[in-house]
Coordinates of C-alpha atoms in Angstrom, one line a residue:
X1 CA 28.2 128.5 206.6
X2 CA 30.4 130.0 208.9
X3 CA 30.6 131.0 212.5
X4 CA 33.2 132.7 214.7
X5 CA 34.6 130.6 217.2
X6 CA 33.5 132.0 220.2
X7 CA 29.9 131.5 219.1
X8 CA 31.0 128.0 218.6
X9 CA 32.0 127.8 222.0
X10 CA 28.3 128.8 223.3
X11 CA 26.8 126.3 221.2
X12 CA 29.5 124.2 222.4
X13 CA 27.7 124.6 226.2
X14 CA 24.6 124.1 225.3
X15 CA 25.0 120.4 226.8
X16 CA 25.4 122.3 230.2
X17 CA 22.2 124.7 229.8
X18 CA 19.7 122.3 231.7
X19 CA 21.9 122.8 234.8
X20 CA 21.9 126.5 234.2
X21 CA 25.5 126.8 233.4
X22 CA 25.5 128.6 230.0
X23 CA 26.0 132.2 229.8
X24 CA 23.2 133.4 227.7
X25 CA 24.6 135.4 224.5
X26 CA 23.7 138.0 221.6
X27 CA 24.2 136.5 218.2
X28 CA 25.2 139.2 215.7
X29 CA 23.9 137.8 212.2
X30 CA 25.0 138.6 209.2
X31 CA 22.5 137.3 206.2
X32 CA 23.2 137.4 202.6
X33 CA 20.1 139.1 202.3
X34 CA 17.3 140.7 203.7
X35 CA 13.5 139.2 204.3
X36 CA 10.8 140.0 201.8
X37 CA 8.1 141.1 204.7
X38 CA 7.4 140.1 208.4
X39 CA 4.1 138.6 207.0
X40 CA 4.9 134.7 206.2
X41 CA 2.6 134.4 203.7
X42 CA 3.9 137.6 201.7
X43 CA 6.5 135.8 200.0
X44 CA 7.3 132.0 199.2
X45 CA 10.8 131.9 199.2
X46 CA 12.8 129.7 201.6
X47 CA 14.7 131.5 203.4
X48 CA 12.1 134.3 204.0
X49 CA 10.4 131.3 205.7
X50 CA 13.0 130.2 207.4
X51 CA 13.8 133.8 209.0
X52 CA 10.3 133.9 210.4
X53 CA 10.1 130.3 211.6
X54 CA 11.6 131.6 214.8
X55 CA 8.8 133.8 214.7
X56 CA 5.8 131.9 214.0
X57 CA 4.9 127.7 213.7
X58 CA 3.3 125.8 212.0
X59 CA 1.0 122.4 213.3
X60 CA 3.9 120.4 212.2
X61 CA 8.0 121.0 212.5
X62 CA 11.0 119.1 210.7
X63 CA 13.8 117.7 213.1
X64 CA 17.4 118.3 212.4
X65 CA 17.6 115.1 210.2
X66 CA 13.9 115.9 208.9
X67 CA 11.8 114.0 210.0
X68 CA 8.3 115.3 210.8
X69 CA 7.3 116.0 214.7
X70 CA 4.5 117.8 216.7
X71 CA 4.5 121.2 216.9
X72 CA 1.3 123.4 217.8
X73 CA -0.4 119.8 217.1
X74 CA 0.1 117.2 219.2
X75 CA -1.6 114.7 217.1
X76 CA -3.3 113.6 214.0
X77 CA -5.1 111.1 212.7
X78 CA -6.9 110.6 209.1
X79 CA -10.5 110.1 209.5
X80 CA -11.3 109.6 206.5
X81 CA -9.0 109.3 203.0
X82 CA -9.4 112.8 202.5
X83 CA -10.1 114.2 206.0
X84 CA -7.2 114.5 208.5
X85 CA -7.7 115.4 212.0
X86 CA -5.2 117.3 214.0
X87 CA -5.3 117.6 218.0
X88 CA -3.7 120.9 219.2
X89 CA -1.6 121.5 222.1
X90 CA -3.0 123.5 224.8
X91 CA -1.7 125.9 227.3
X92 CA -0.1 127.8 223.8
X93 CA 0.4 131.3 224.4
X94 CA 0.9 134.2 221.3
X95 CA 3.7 137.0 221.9
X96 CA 0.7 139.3 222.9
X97 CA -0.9 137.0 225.7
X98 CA -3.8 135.7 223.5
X99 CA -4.0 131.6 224.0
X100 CA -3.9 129.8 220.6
X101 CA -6.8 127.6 219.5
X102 CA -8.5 126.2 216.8
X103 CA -9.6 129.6 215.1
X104 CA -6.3 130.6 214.5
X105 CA -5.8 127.7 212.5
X106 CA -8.6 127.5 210.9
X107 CA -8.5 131.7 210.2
X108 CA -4.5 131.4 208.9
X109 CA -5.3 128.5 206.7
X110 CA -8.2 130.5 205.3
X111 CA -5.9 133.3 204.9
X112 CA -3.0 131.4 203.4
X113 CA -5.3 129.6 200.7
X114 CA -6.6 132.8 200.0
X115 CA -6.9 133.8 196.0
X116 CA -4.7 136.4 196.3
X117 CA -2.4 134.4 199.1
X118 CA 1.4 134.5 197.4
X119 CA 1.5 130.6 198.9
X120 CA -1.7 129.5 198.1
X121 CA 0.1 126.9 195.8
X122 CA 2.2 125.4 199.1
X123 CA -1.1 123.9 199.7
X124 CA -1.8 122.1 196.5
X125 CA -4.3 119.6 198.2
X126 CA -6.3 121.7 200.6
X127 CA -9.9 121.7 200.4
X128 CA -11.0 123.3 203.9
X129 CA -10.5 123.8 207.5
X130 CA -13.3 122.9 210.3
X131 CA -13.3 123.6 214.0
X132 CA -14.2 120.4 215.9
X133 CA -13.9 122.1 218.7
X134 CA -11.3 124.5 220.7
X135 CA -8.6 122.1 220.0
X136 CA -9.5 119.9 217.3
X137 CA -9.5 120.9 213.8
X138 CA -10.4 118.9 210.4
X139 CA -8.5 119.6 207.4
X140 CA -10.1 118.2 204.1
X141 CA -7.8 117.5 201.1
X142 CA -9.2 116.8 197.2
X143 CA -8.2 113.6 197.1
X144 CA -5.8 110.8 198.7
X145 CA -3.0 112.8 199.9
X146 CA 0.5 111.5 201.9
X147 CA 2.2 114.7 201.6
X148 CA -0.1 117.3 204.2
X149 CA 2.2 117.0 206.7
X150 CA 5.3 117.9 204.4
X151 CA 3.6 121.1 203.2
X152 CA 2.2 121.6 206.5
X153 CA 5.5 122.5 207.7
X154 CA 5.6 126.0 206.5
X155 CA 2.2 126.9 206.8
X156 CA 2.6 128.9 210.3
X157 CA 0.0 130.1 212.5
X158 CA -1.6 133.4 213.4
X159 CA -3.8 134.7 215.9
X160 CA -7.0 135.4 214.8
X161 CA -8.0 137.8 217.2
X162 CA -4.8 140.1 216.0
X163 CA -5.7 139.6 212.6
X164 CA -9.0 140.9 213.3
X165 CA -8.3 143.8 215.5
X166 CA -5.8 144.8 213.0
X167 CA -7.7 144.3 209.7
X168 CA -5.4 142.0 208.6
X169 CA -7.3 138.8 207.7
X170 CA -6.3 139.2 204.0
X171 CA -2.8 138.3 202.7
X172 CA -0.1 140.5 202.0
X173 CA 1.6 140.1 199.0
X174 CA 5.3 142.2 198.6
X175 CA 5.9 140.9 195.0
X176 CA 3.1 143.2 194.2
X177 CA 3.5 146.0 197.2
X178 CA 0.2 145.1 199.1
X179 CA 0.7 145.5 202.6
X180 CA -1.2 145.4 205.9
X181 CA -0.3 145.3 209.2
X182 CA 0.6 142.6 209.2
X183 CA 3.8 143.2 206.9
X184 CA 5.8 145.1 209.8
X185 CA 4.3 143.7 213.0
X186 CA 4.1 140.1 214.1
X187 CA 2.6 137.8 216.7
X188 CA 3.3 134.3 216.7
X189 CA 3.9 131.2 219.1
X190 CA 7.5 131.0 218.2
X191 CA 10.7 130.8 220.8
X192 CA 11.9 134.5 219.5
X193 CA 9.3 138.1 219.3
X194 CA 10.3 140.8 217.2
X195 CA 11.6 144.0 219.3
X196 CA 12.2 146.4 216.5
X197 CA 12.8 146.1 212.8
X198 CA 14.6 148.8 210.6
X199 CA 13.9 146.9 206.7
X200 CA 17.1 146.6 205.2
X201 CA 19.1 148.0 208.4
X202 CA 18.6 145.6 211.2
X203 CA 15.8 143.2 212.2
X204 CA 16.4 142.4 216.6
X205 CA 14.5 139.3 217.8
X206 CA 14.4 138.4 221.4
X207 CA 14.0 134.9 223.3
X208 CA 10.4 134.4 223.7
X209 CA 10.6 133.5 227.6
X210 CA 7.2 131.8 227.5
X211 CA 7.1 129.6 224.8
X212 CA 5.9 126.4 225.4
X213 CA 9.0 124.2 224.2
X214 CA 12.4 123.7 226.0
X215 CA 14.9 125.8 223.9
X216 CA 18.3 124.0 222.7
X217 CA 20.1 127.2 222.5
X218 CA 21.3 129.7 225.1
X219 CA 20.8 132.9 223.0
X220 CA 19.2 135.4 223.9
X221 CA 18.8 137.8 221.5
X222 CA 19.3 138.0 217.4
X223 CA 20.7 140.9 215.6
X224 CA 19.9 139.9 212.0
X225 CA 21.7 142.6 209.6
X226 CA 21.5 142.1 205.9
X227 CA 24.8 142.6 204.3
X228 CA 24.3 141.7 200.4
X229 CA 27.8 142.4 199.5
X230 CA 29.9 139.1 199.8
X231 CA 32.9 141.1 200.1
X232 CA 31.7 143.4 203.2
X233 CA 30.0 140.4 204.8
X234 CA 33.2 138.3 204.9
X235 CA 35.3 141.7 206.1
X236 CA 32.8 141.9 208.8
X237 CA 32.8 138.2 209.9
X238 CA 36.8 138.6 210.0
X239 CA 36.9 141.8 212.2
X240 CA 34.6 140.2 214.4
X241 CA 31.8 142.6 213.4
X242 CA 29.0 139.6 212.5
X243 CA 29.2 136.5 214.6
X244 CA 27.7 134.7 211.9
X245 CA 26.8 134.5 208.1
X246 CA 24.5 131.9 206.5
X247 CA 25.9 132.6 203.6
X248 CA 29.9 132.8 202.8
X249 CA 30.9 133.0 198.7
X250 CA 33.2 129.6 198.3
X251 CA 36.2 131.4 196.9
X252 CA 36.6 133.0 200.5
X253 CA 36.3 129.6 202.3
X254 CA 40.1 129.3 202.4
X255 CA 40.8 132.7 204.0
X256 CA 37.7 132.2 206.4
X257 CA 39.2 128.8 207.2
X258 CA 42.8 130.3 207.6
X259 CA 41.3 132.7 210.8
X260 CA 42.0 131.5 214.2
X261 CA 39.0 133.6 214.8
X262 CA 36.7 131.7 212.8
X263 CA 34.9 128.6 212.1
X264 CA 33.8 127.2 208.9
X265 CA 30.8 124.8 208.6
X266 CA 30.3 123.4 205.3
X267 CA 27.4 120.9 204.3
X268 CA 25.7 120.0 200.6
X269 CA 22.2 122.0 200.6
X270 CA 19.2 119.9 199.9
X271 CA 18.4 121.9 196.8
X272 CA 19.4 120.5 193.4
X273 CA 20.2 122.9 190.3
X274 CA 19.7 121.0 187.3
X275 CA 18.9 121.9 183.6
X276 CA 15.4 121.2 181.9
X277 CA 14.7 121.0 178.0
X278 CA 12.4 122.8 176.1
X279 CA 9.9 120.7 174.9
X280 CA 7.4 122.5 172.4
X281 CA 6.8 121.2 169.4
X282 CA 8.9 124.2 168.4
X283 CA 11.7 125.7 169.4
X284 CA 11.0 129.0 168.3
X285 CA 6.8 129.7 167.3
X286 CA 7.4 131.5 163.9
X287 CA 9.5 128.6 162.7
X288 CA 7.3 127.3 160.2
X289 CA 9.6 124.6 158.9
X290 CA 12.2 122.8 161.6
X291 CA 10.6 120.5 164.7
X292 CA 12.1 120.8 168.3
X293 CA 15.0 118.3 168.1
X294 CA 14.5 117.9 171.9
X295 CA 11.9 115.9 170.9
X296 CA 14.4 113.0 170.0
X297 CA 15.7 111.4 172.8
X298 CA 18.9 110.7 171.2
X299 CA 19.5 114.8 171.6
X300 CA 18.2 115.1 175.0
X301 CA 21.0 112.1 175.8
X302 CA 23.7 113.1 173.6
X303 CA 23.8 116.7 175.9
X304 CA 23.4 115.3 178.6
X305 CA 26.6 113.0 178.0
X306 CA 28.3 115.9 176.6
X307 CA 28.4 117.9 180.1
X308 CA 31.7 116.8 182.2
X309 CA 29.4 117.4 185.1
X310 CA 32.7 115.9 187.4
X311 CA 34.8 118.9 185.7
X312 CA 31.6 121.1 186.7
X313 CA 32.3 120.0 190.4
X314 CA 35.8 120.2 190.4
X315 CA 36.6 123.4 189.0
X316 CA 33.2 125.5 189.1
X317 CA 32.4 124.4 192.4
X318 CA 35.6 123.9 193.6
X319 CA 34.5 120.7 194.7
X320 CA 31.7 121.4 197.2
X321 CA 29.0 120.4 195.2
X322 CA 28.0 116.6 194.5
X323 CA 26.6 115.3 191.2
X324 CA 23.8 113.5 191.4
X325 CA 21.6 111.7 189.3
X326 CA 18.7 112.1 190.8
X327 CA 16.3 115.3 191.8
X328 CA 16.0 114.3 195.5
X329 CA 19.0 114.7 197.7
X330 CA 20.2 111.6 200.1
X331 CA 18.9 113.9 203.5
X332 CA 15.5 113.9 202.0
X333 CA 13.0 111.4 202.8
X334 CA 12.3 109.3 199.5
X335 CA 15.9 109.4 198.2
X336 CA 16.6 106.2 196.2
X337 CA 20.2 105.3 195.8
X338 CA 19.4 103.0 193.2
X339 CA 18.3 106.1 191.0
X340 CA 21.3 108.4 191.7
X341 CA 23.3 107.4 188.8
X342 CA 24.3 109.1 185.8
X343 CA 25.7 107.9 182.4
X344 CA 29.2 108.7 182.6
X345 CA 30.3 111.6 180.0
X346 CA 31.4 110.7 176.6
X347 CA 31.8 113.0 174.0
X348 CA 32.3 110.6 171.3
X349 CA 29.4 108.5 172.3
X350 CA 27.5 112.2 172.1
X351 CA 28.8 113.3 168.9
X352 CA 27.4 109.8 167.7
X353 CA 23.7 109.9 169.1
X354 CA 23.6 113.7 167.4
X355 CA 24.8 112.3 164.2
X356 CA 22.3 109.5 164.5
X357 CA 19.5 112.0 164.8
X358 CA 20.5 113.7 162.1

């Protein structure tokens, strides 16, 4: 991640925006990409989501060191072991003036558990949503569940009334091209509205002035430009074009670093890539003769010991990666150092096991 240093020096003053020092600033944005729709539920990818949560929320929010916290809830409580019940906070205001209450929660989760709802399966659990009563709302789960709150997070809120007025109760979808209004207008709670949006030119997003949280930023306005090429997008961040990119390819770190104009952020993602086996009793369906030798565990170990993953780090990732030995990284809640290991590789001890297994 890398950002120029000038922006650096406005986030550097946020500690001085409560006594109204900061200057308030336009942050140029350069993504790596562009976002599917403008509809949140139109597309479950991450970062798609992440664009729009400054958009719309959700009942719940992650902190910076993720951790779960109140957002358009204030509370919750389980009132049974499959009902939860969530109090709302009130006095929340939409972009268009509408206040937010329990039928906006209870229409988007209808909406986003929909059939035809593209993340339908970020909800694995849910069962239904009830209206208690303007601010209370109970959501019933299949079963003993500990994770709602987790996949609550990007499950954000609409308003009801808009959905309504602009037939746009049913999910979008833009894996398949089905659209409503919802895909190019929006109306959430969020601390930035969308002004205007050119797809694939330009996408503006201003401070929302009356949300109901205290911002910790002193921006005022987004220009989010998706630049796909790595080699333009770097150009632009080092003629001061883009003020930042989210996304900077690792064998331009060193030139990005070398700027005096510049500032490079680097952190490990919480995402893991890893390989899986194919574990059919076959391999192939028209062999007739041969099993899957993935099936023998000796195999599965002997690859797995025959992949230098350190090499991997060193020279593929030019050591910004880490290897890990586990599927959940250390940020995430639930990481267990004790299960982050790896057998070390051995090539011999590889050639062996495949040699035992014949």
């Amino acid at each position: 991640m890398s950002m120029k240093r000038n922006l650096l020096a406005a986030v550097a003053a946020l500690s001085m925006l409560a006594g109204g020092v900061a200057e308030a600033k336009t942050l140029k944005w350069g993504a790596g990409r562009e976002i599917a729709s403008l509809d949140p539920y139109s597309f479950g990818e991450t970062f798609t989501l992440s664009v729009l949560n400054h958009v719309y929320e959700g009942l719940v929010r992650y902190t910076g060191d993720l951790k779960i916290e109140p957002a358009l809830a204030e509370s919750w409580e389980t009132v049974s072991p499959t009902v939860w019940r969530f109090h709302l906070r009130k006095g929340v205001k939409f972009h268009n003036g509408n206040a937010f209450t329990a039928d906006d929660v209870v229409a988007s989760l209808e909406r986003v558990t929909h059939p035809t709802s593209p993340l339908k399966g970020n909800l694995p659990a849910y069962k239904s949503a009830t209206k208690v009563d303007d601010f209370t709302v109970d959501i019933e789960v299949n079963g003993p569940y500990p994770l709602l709150l987790n996949d609550l997070t990007n499950i954000y809120i609409l308003d009801k009334e808009w959905m309504v007025a602009n037939d746009a109760l049913l999910p979008t979808d833009s894996g398949k091209g089905v659209e409503n209004y919802a895909t190019r207008n929006t109306n959430g709670t969020g601390p930035f509205k969308i002004e205007s949006r050119r797809a694939d030119a330009q996408t503006v997003f201003v401070v929302n002035k009356d949300w109901w949280d205290k911002p910790v930023h002193n921006i005022d306005r987004i220009e989010f430009t998706p630049i796909t090429s790595s080699a333009t997008r770097v150009a632009a961040m080092l003629s001061g074009e883009i003020d930042f990119t989210n996304l900077a390819p690792l064998q331009d770190l060193p030139r990005l670093t070398a700027s005096p104009d510049v500032k490079v952020l680097q952190s490990n993602e919480l995402r893991t890539v890893y390989m899986v086996f194919n574990m059919k009793d076959k391999l192939v369906e028209s062999d007739v003769t041969d099993k899957n030798p993935f099936k023998d565990k000796r195999v599965r170990q002997a690859l797995y010991q025959a992949i230098d993953a350190d090499a991997v780090q060193k020279r593929v990732m030019r050591g910004l990666s880490r290897t890990t030995g586990s599927l959940v990284a250390p940020a995430i809640p639930g990481y267990v150092p004790e299960l982050d290991k790896r057998p070390p590789f051995d090539l011999d001890g590889a050639k062996k096991l495949l040699a035992e297994a014949g």
